[in-house]
Amino acid sequence: MKIAVCVKEVPDAAVTKRIDPNTKRLDRSGEGALNHFDSQAVEEALKVKESGGDGEVVLVSMGPARALDSLRKALAMGADRAVLVSDDAAPGSDLVATSRALAAALEREGADLILFGQQSSDSDGAVLWAAVADRLRRPVISQVAELTIADGKVRGKRQTEFGYDVIEAPLPAIVAVSDAINEPRYPSLKGIMGAKKKPQETLSGSDLGLDAGTLGEQGSGTNVVALADPPARGDARKIEDDGSAADQIADFLAEKKLL
Amino acid sequence: MTVAVFLEHHEGELQKGSLGVLGKAASLGDDVVGVVLGSGVQELAARAGGFGAQKVYVADASELEAPLPQPRVDALAQLVREQGIDTVLFAASVLASDIAAGLAARLDAGLNWDLVDLAAQDGSLVGTRPALEDTVYADVGWTSDVKLALFRPGTFDPVESGGNAEVEEFTPSFEDFSTQATMVEQAHEESEGPSIEDADVIVAGGRGLGGPENFSLVEELAKALGGAVAATRAVVDAGWYPYSTQVGQTGRTVSPKLYVACGISGAIQHKVGMQGSGTVIAINKDPNAPIFEFCDLGVVGDLHEIVPKLTELVKQRKS
């Protein structure tokens, strides 16, 4: 079975994220890392591949050329190769433009199963799979906490506002996993050493038959008009425990007449 | 300008979040229509008139019986094209988010998500979107002909207008791929245990507890404070604690006087379920946890040491 996993480079957790006031986009100049939620989708793809005996796990991403560095972590976990859509016209792409480019790259791969992580840690949209599914004209199941594959069908158990659903769809299908699905494995030393040698392909918009006008801000349907500070939240206090935290909390509760 | 609001329903009730968005849309002064999609939902549709809809479009079809997104994308795309609707608004939910994104791709329509407000400025719509763990508020707009928006759960309360809506039926046609996903089993909610919605004090535990056995720390503090115990989605899905205690977007929405978050990072999914709480105290060992951005007292430290000590102090001071 061929499995494609959509992954993204996000600012490293140690980087304080900021929005560039000129471009009104996230400043991506600092250290990057593989989006943690995506490593869970990679883990699930590897499990499916391992249980089936053979198959291929392909990473599909969009981002700056250097995003391949972050994708290598997923290759080190065990993914077989990586495809990165990278184009000077792509920065600023919103859901409409990003789903268009990813769908074009995924169309080329023709995978049986396409996996997404729960969300990206930078834009928090948690909706990209549904847009990609519509462009690829494939069934989609989102928020999946347990995934099983049998008889050419994928079955997902997921949590909604009202309890648990079990949804089934024939392959090829698109599945977005929830962060409850697994604990991603750590890459082995051998995996890390081998990752650089695995096939890594960079595609431009024109390689995918996309005009520059369909990418970036031009190809998007939304824009950021202005940025502002959040409304202030009263007199929030933050303390580090030096052994007296419990006392300080009790005093705080008494002060607020909650004790 | 015609604004449509997707009205989600469950077990014969229009959802509060959708009705809240409907009220917001009506307050902007445009033509506001509701959309109800399902099976056997005619009577339900008429009720939206009482919450600000002038008209409600209804599609009643067996393909729309299960709450799955893709047939609903077909129905909404058809309605937008046939009725000249230029804006479609959704209260975010597991279902609505997937519908909105599918519709965005189908119509090449811009989708802004996680909005906490919407206003008309010089004839254009502008949304307010908190970003980067709510440390920045962005004003967002649309450059596409059709505009789509998802609102953060619990943003608007429904407003009873007492009006009546004209109900108009339409018959959607469905794409082959849209009906391939099927619901095998639906919504087995385990509803045992006390309700946390009415509690004045809630002590909640997350992944930072380290394991299900450590929920006893949370239970003992809750008992000392006379409160209820709640949990995050992560630990409920991991089987540490029952679903009926889950606070968050998928789970309960609570607004106690005191909310004590133990080992909870404060993901948006959790925040939307407890942001109406009076006083929030957070204990977490990660100083960068987002929860420190929206608590009144943030404690960076080891909850395994702090919580038992606090429980003892509370007991002492109460006696």
XYZ file of C-alpha atoms in Angstrom:
578
model
C 0.000 0.000 0.000
C 1.191 3.462 -0.842
C 0.649 6.037 1.880
C 1.207 9.768 1.519
C 1.595 11.862 4.670
C 1.138 15.616 4.483
C 3.634 17.313 6.787
C 4.743 20.850 7.496
C 7.762 22.680 8.807
C 6.805 25.007 11.658
C 8.907 27.314 13.852
C 10.789 25.274 16.464
C 9.049 25.183 19.861
C 11.987 27.085 21.387
C 11.494 30.019 18.978
C 9.189 32.803 20.177
C 6.752 33.090 17.320
C 6.059 36.531 15.933
C 4.202 38.006 12.995
C 6.257 40.210 10.708
C 4.444 43.570 10.790
C 5.415 44.298 7.152
C 4.214 41.120 5.477
C 1.645 40.366 8.238
C 2.809 36.765 7.938
C 4.427 34.493 10.491
C 8.164 35.160 10.706
C 9.697 31.875 9.540
C 13.325 33.027 9.596
C 14.210 31.236 12.845
C 14.921 27.570 13.509
C 12.337 25.231 11.979
C 11.110 21.788 13.018
C 8.716 19.110 11.868
C 5.226 19.926 13.157
C 4.777 17.591 16.128
C 1.195 16.674 15.178
C 2.487 15.517 11.792
C 4.934 13.095 13.371
C 1.871 11.258 14.702
C 0.529 10.929 11.142
C 3.959 9.642 10.060
C 3.924 7.131 12.931
C 0.487 5.878 11.899
C 1.609 5.544 8.265
C 4.636 3.507 9.355
C 2.416 1.248 11.480
C 0.075 0.634 8.541
C 3.030 -0.099 6.275
C 4.634 -2.441 8.810
C 1.412 -4.363 9.431
C 0.869 -4.823 5.697
C 4.392 -6.118 5.089
C 5.258 -3.890 2.175
C 4.422 -0.502 0.807
C 5.771 3.002 0.644
C 5.422 6.079 2.839
C 5.845 9.361 0.969
C 5.997 12.741 2.689
C 4.299 15.585 0.845
C 4.883 19.138 1.997
C 4.841 22.764 0.940
C 7.274 25.346 2.248
C 10.611 27.040 1.716
C 13.436 24.937 0.199
C 15.116 24.530 3.566
C 11.999 22.783 4.944
C 13.625 19.558 3.694
C 15.822 19.761 6.811
C 12.719 19.380 8.991
C 11.234 16.677 6.746
C 14.395 14.620 7.320
C 13.213 13.881 10.852
C 10.247 12.020 9.358
C 12.566 10.234 6.934
C 14.694 9.242 9.927
C 11.571 7.806 11.589
C 11.182 5.553 8.565
C 9.357 7.371 5.750
C 10.754 6.357 2.342
C 10.970 9.639 0.460
C 9.912 13.279 0.490
C 8.272 15.608 -2.009
C 8.405 19.333 -1.249
C 6.423 21.912 -3.180
C 8.514 25.058 -3.017
C 7.989 28.171 -5.072
C 8.922 31.838 -4.717
C 5.279 32.669 -5.418
C 3.965 30.390 -2.635
C 4.561 32.355 0.609
C 1.311 33.797 1.940
C -0.796 30.923 0.569
C -4.004 30.433 2.535
C -6.230 27.350 2.662
C -7.494 27.798 -0.914
C -3.997 28.130 -2.430
C -2.302 25.551 -0.176
C -4.947 22.891 -0.790
C -4.615 23.523 -4.545
C -0.849 22.996 -4.527
C -0.913 19.980 -2.203
C -3.729 18.352 -4.172
C -1.674 18.735 -7.349
C 1.349 17.083 -5.724
C -0.820 14.315 -4.225
C -2.551 13.701 -7.559
C 0.861 12.856 -9.001
C 1.514 10.313 -6.251
C -1.799 8.478 -6.479
C -1.546 7.107 -2.923
C -4.092 4.637 -1.496
C -4.195 6.478 1.799
C -3.394 10.122 2.527
C -2.786 11.037 6.166
C -2.755 14.404 7.932
C -1.851 15.321 11.529
C -4.384 17.011 13.776
C -3.294 20.578 13.157
C -0.233 22.692 12.543
C 1.248 24.294 15.621
C 1.572 27.652 13.854
C -1.674 28.345 11.991
C -4.001 26.026 13.968
C -6.439 25.688 11.099
C -7.072 21.966 11.437
C -9.110 21.890 8.235
C -6.672 21.406 5.324
C -7.570 17.723 4.791
C -11.192 18.523 4.012
C -10.175 21.033 1.321
C -7.648 18.614 -0.190
C -10.246 15.802 -0.150
C -12.692 17.960 -2.076
C -10.077 18.816 -4.715
C -9.036 15.163 -5.054
C -12.670 14.031 -4.956
C -11.949 11.438 -2.283
C -13.763 10.525 0.957
C -12.371 12.054 4.153
C -12.490 11.061 7.836
C -11.106 13.553 10.372
C -10.093 13.539 14.071
C -9.383 9.800 13.972
C -8.111 8.381 17.280
C -8.125 4.725 16.162
C -7.480 3.663 12.598
C -7.922 0.221 11.045
C -7.580 -0.938 7.481
C -9.211 -4.088 6.115
C -10.745 -5.274 2.842
C -9.860 -2.130 0.923
C -11.556 0.093 3.479
C -10.346 2.418 6.185
C -12.272 2.701 9.434
C -11.779 5.483 11.954
C -13.054 5.993 15.472
C -13.208 9.616 16.422
C -14.519 11.912 19.099
C -17.057 14.629 18.369
C -18.995 17.054 20.573
C -21.541 14.314 21.233
C -19.472 11.192 21.867
C -17.714 8.715 19.612
C -18.342 8.003 15.919
C -17.049 5.158 13.820
C -16.792 6.083 10.138
C -15.757 3.893 7.235
C -14.647 4.761 3.701
C -13.306 2.831 0.721
C -9.690 3.451 -0.294
C -8.287 5.646 -1.709
C -9.248 7.923 1.140
C -7.989 10.803 3.242
C -7.686 10.529 7.013
C -6.716 13.173 9.537
C -5.566 11.680 12.837
C -6.075 13.202 16.290
C -3.285 13.712 18.791
C -4.673 10.812 20.822
C -3.782 8.230 18.157
C -0.226 7.268 19.115
C 3.132 8.256 20.521
C 5.502 8.825 17.622
C 8.694 6.757 17.694
C 12.108 8.333 18.098
C 14.341 8.025 15.057
C 17.110 5.440 15.520
C 20.726 6.400 14.932
C 20.673 4.258 11.799
C 17.523 6.049 10.674
C 19.111 9.447 11.201
C 22.248 8.417 9.312
C 20.199 7.038 6.421
C 17.720 9.907 6.133
C 19.923 12.184 4.045
C 20.331 9.531 1.376
C 16.611 8.955 0.908
C 15.044 10.485 -2.227
C 14.033 14.117 -1.696
C 12.373 15.945 -4.538
C 11.557 19.653 -4.764
C 8.804 20.726 -7.149
C 7.873 24.219 -8.275
C 4.369 25.385 -9.060
C 5.053 25.068 -12.786
C 6.288 21.479 -12.294
C 2.751 20.809 -11.072
C 1.104 22.787 -13.859
C 0.083 25.619 -11.524
C 0.268 29.249 -12.653
C 2.027 31.655 -10.298
C -1.321 33.449 -9.881
C -2.827 30.392 -8.205
C -0.257 30.421 -5.393
C 0.571 32.824 -2.562
C -1.569 35.843 -1.789
C -2.727 36.078 -5.399
C -4.136 32.584 -5.299
C -5.695 33.044 -1.858
C -9.159 34.121 -0.762
C -8.256 35.743 2.540
C -5.949 38.472 3.773
C -4.733 40.011 7.000
C -5.820 43.640 7.256
C -4.258 44.697 10.557
C -2.639 43.351 13.709
C -3.326 44.338 17.286
C -2.479 43.309 20.828
C -4.981 41.049 22.565
C -7.345 42.560 25.101
C -5.539 42.801 28.442
C -6.385 40.114 30.994
C -6.507 41.922 34.337
C -3.743 41.303 36.836
C -2.486 37.843 35.890
C 0.372 36.607 38.062
C 2.986 33.990 37.304
C 5.236 32.388 39.884
C 7.946 29.730 39.834
C 7.707 27.102 42.548
C 10.465 27.571 45.118
C 8.768 25.225 47.571
C 6.166 27.780 48.640
C 3.820 27.548 45.629
C 1.111 25.647 47.517
C 1.073 28.350 50.215
C 0.930 31.076 47.609
C -1.994 29.390 45.852
C -3.853 29.016 49.165
C -3.223 32.720 49.928
C -4.444 33.640 46.454
C -7.638 31.615 46.964
C -8.222 33.316 50.299
C -7.615 36.735 48.741
C -10.200 35.962 46.038
C -12.578 34.707 48.767
C -12.594 31.278 47.175
C -11.384 29.588 50.341
C -25.470 40.996 0.432
C -26.931 37.693 1.562
C -25.386 35.933 4.536
C -26.137 32.275 5.149
C -25.560 30.574 8.500
C -25.109 26.807 8.639
C -27.381 25.565 11.426
C -26.033 22.405 12.997
C -28.459 20.169 14.837
C -28.218 17.133 17.081
C -31.047 14.923 18.323
C -33.726 17.346 17.183
C -32.140 20.494 18.604
C -30.527 23.355 16.735
C -27.115 23.869 18.298
C -26.591 26.903 20.527
C -23.350 27.865 18.770
C -25.032 28.022 15.358
C -27.907 30.092 16.731
C -25.378 32.445 18.322
C -23.699 32.990 14.943
C -27.156 33.529 13.412
C -27.842 36.288 15.934
C -24.483 37.912 15.183
C -25.170 37.800 11.431
C -28.621 39.358 11.945
C -27.062 42.190 13.958
C -24.918 43.189 10.953
C -28.058 44.227 9.105
C -27.867 42.132 5.943
C -30.313 39.564 4.624
C -29.730 36.551 6.816
C -30.782 33.066 5.895
C -30.349 29.838 7.837
C -29.510 26.494 6.270
C -30.673 23.228 7.820
C -29.461 20.003 6.245
C -30.557 16.576 7.408
C -33.252 13.964 7.291
C -36.648 14.748 8.820
C -35.669 18.281 9.769
C -38.547 20.374 8.351
C -40.041 21.275 11.703
C -36.632 22.066 13.168
C -35.912 24.593 10.416
C -38.871 26.829 11.235
C -37.510 27.380 14.757
C -34.535 29.339 13.412
C -36.914 32.237 12.701
C -36.986 32.927 16.424
C -33.249 33.583 16.427
C -32.816 36.047 13.578
C -33.243 34.146 10.292
C -35.581 35.731 7.760
C -35.577 32.634 5.663
C -34.403 29.065 6.170
C -33.357 26.782 3.344
C -33.923 23.125 4.094
C -32.625 20.050 2.336
C -34.138 16.800 3.500
C -32.368 13.744 2.120
C -31.247 10.324 3.293
C -27.683 11.211 2.211
C -27.804 13.961 4.848
C -28.947 11.749 7.702
C -25.549 10.992 9.233
C -23.569 14.062 10.339
C -20.847 13.727 7.696
C -19.343 16.728 5.904
C -19.033 15.898 2.237
C -22.728 15.637 1.203
C -23.232 18.918 3.049
C -20.525 20.567 0.935
C -22.512 19.532 -2.169
C -25.730 20.970 -0.757
C -24.183 24.271 0.369
C -22.222 24.760 -2.870
C -25.429 24.310 -4.849
C -27.330 26.718 -2.608
C -24.605 29.383 -2.838
C -24.639 29.180 -6.640
C -28.419 29.064 -7.070
C -29.327 31.741 -4.516
C -26.461 34.169 -4.989
C -25.315 33.831 -1.386
C -22.005 35.615 -0.862
C -21.142 34.768 2.746
C -21.507 31.506 4.661
C -20.868 31.474 8.404
C -20.301 28.454 10.655
C -19.963 27.886 14.397
C -16.883 25.673 14.542
C -17.417 22.025 15.391
C -15.916 18.750 14.222
C -18.572 18.616 11.495
C -18.781 22.316 10.557
C -15.009 22.765 10.214
C -14.763 19.988 7.631
C -17.778 21.341 5.734
C -16.355 24.869 5.630
C -12.964 23.715 4.327
C -14.520 21.442 1.697
C -16.702 24.330 0.549
C -13.670 26.632 0.409
C -11.983 24.265 -2.047
C -15.145 23.688 -4.074
C -15.863 27.399 -4.554
C -12.270 28.718 -4.275
C -13.697 30.805 -1.467
C -11.533 32.283 1.288
C -12.067 30.748 4.728
C -11.082 32.550 7.920
C -11.220 30.374 11.036
C -11.262 30.716 14.801
C -12.932 34.136 14.577
C -14.146 35.768 17.793
C -15.891 38.701 16.110
C -17.184 39.962 12.781
C -17.967 43.521 11.728
C -18.927 45.434 8.588
C -16.372 48.160 7.862
C -16.939 50.441 4.847
C -19.048 47.793 3.158
C -16.525 44.979 3.728
C -16.598 42.262 6.321
C -13.703 42.147 8.778
C -13.193 39.281 11.205
C -11.189 39.209 14.433
C -8.876 36.258 14.748
C -6.657 35.579 17.749
C -3.387 33.990 16.601
C -0.220 32.497 18.114
C -1.896 31.186 21.275
C -4.032 34.331 21.403
C -1.014 36.646 21.829
C -1.913 38.585 18.665
C -5.311 39.682 17.383
C -5.475 39.896 13.587
C -8.135 41.716 11.594
C -8.799 39.435 8.660
C -10.664 40.009 5.417
C -11.634 38.252 2.210
C -10.511 38.760 -1.386
C -12.760 36.080 -2.913
C -16.312 36.523 -4.221
C -17.719 34.079 -1.706
C -16.600 34.528 1.900
C -16.514 31.750 4.481
C -15.928 31.971 8.223
C -15.709 29.605 11.178
C -16.300 31.094 14.623
C -14.599 29.863 17.761
C -17.066 27.742 19.795
C -19.035 29.626 22.406
C -18.279 33.054 20.935
C -21.866 34.298 20.675
C -24.926 33.484 22.740
C -28.210 33.035 20.845
C -30.506 36.057 20.816
C -34.227 35.355 20.806
C -35.785 37.716 18.281
C -39.253 36.180 18.298
C -39.467 36.412 14.508
C -40.743 33.970 11.943
C -38.812 32.522 9.057
C -40.066 31.494 5.673
C -38.980 27.895 5.048
C -37.931 26.953 1.534
C -36.989 23.460 0.484
C -34.303 22.640 -2.037
C -33.114 19.347 -3.494
C -29.363 18.901 -3.597
C -27.603 16.534 -5.939
C -24.625 14.658 -4.578
C -21.204 13.882 -5.993
C -20.246 10.193 -6.117
C -17.277 10.656 -3.793
C -19.304 12.629 -1.253
C -21.374 9.653 -0.146
C -18.538 7.103 0.040
C -17.775 7.688 3.705
C -20.448 6.103 5.906
C -21.292 6.236 9.581
C -20.926 2.776 11.085
C -21.639 3.685 14.700
C -22.600 7.003 16.156
C -22.089 8.927 19.323
C -22.007 6.481 22.165
C -21.766 8.988 24.908
C -20.885 7.559 28.272
C -22.877 9.871 30.475
C -22.450 8.307 33.904
C -21.035 10.335 36.760
C -21.935 13.773 38.075
C -22.390 16.650 35.651
C -19.542 19.130 35.732
C -21.523 21.901 34.065
C -23.123 23.078 37.301
C -20.048 22.886 39.549
C -18.778 26.102 41.203
C -15.286 24.690 41.533
C -13.553 22.449 39.001
C -10.146 20.836 39.315
C -9.023 19.530 35.933
C -6.219 17.178 34.995
C -4.296 16.790 31.751
C -1.469 14.790 30.289
C 0.989 16.427 32.699
C -0.385 14.162 35.440
C 1.784 11.465 33.930
C -0.669 8.586 34.262
C -4.256 7.665 35.183
C -3.248 6.715 38.734
C -2.311 10.349 39.426
C -5.898 11.502 38.926
C -6.212 10.760 42.657
C -4.230 13.986 43.256
C -6.831 15.950 41.318
C -9.725 14.099 42.982
C -8.419 14.825 46.464
C -7.939 18.538 45.756
C -11.432 18.712 44.220
C -12.883 17.010 47.294
C -11.105 19.431 49.634
C -12.374 22.422 47.627
C -15.880 20.953 47.344
C -15.653 20.787 43.576
C -15.888 18.463 40.613
C -13.161 16.755 38.588
C -12.672 17.431 34.887
C -10.249 16.173 32.238
C -8.797 17.159 28.871
C -9.473 15.410 25.590
C -5.983 13.941 25.508
C -6.438 12.012 28.739
C -10.028 11.010 27.954
C -8.968 9.625 24.595
C -6.099 7.835 26.328
C -8.676 6.175 28.601
C -7.475 7.759 31.858
C -10.802 9.379 32.719
C -14.422 9.206 31.484
C -15.705 11.240 28.552
C -18.472 12.790 30.681
C -15.798 14.830 32.506
C -14.121 16.204 29.400
C -13.894 19.982 29.058
C -13.243 21.490 25.655
C -14.508 21.928 22.131
C -15.461 18.269 21.956
C -16.767 17.906 25.484
C -18.405 20.130 28.045
C -18.355 23.900 28.259
C -18.026 24.994 31.867
C -17.960 28.313 33.686
C -17.211 27.653 37.359
C -16.158 30.377 39.819
C -12.794 28.615 40.192
C -10.981 26.450 37.660
C -7.726 24.771 38.683
C -5.824 23.316 35.703
C -3.234 20.674 36.662
C -0.795 19.567 33.979
C -2.888 21.084 31.187
C -1.041 22.832 28.368
C -4.051 24.919 27.343
C -4.612 23.989 23.703
C -7.364 26.009 22.005
C -9.506 22.850 21.991
C -9.459 22.962 25.803
C -9.565 26.735 26.216
C -12.884 27.147 24.436
C -14.505 24.848 26.999
C -13.390 26.776 30.086
C -12.766 30.374 29.019
C -15.925 31.508 30.823
C -14.492 30.479 34.205
C -14.192 33.131 36.925
C -10.722 32.617 38.391
C -8.260 30.298 36.673
C -5.219 28.799 38.398
C -2.762 26.798 36.289
C -0.007 24.482 37.503
C 2.348 23.262 34.794
C 6.031 22.458 34.638
C 6.429 23.968 31.143
C 6.865 27.761 31.502
C 5.880 28.189 27.832
C 2.543 26.376 28.147
C -0.201 28.437 26.450
C -2.408 28.143 29.541
C -0.198 30.746 31.250
C -1.547 33.267 28.739
C -5.093 32.992 30.058
C -4.919 32.194 33.743
C -5.109 34.532 36.743
C -2.420 32.726 38.687
C 0.156 30.670 36.826
C 2.442 28.349 38.757
C 5.487 26.891 37.046
C 6.353 23.762 38.991
C 5.805 20.070 39.606
C 2.145 19.396 40.229
C 3.002 16.085 41.920
C 4.569 18.080 44.747
C 2.361 21.174 44.732
C -1.112 19.605 44.487
C -0.915 17.300 47.562
C 0.523 20.179 49.631
C -2.259 22.455 48.436
C -4.878 19.822 49.292
C -3.555 19.683 52.857
C -3.513 23.480 53.158
C -7.079 23.743 51.888
C -8.232 21.126 54.406
C -6.422 22.945 57.249
C -7.789 26.360 56.360
C -11.327 25.077 55.905
C -11.432 23.343 59.283
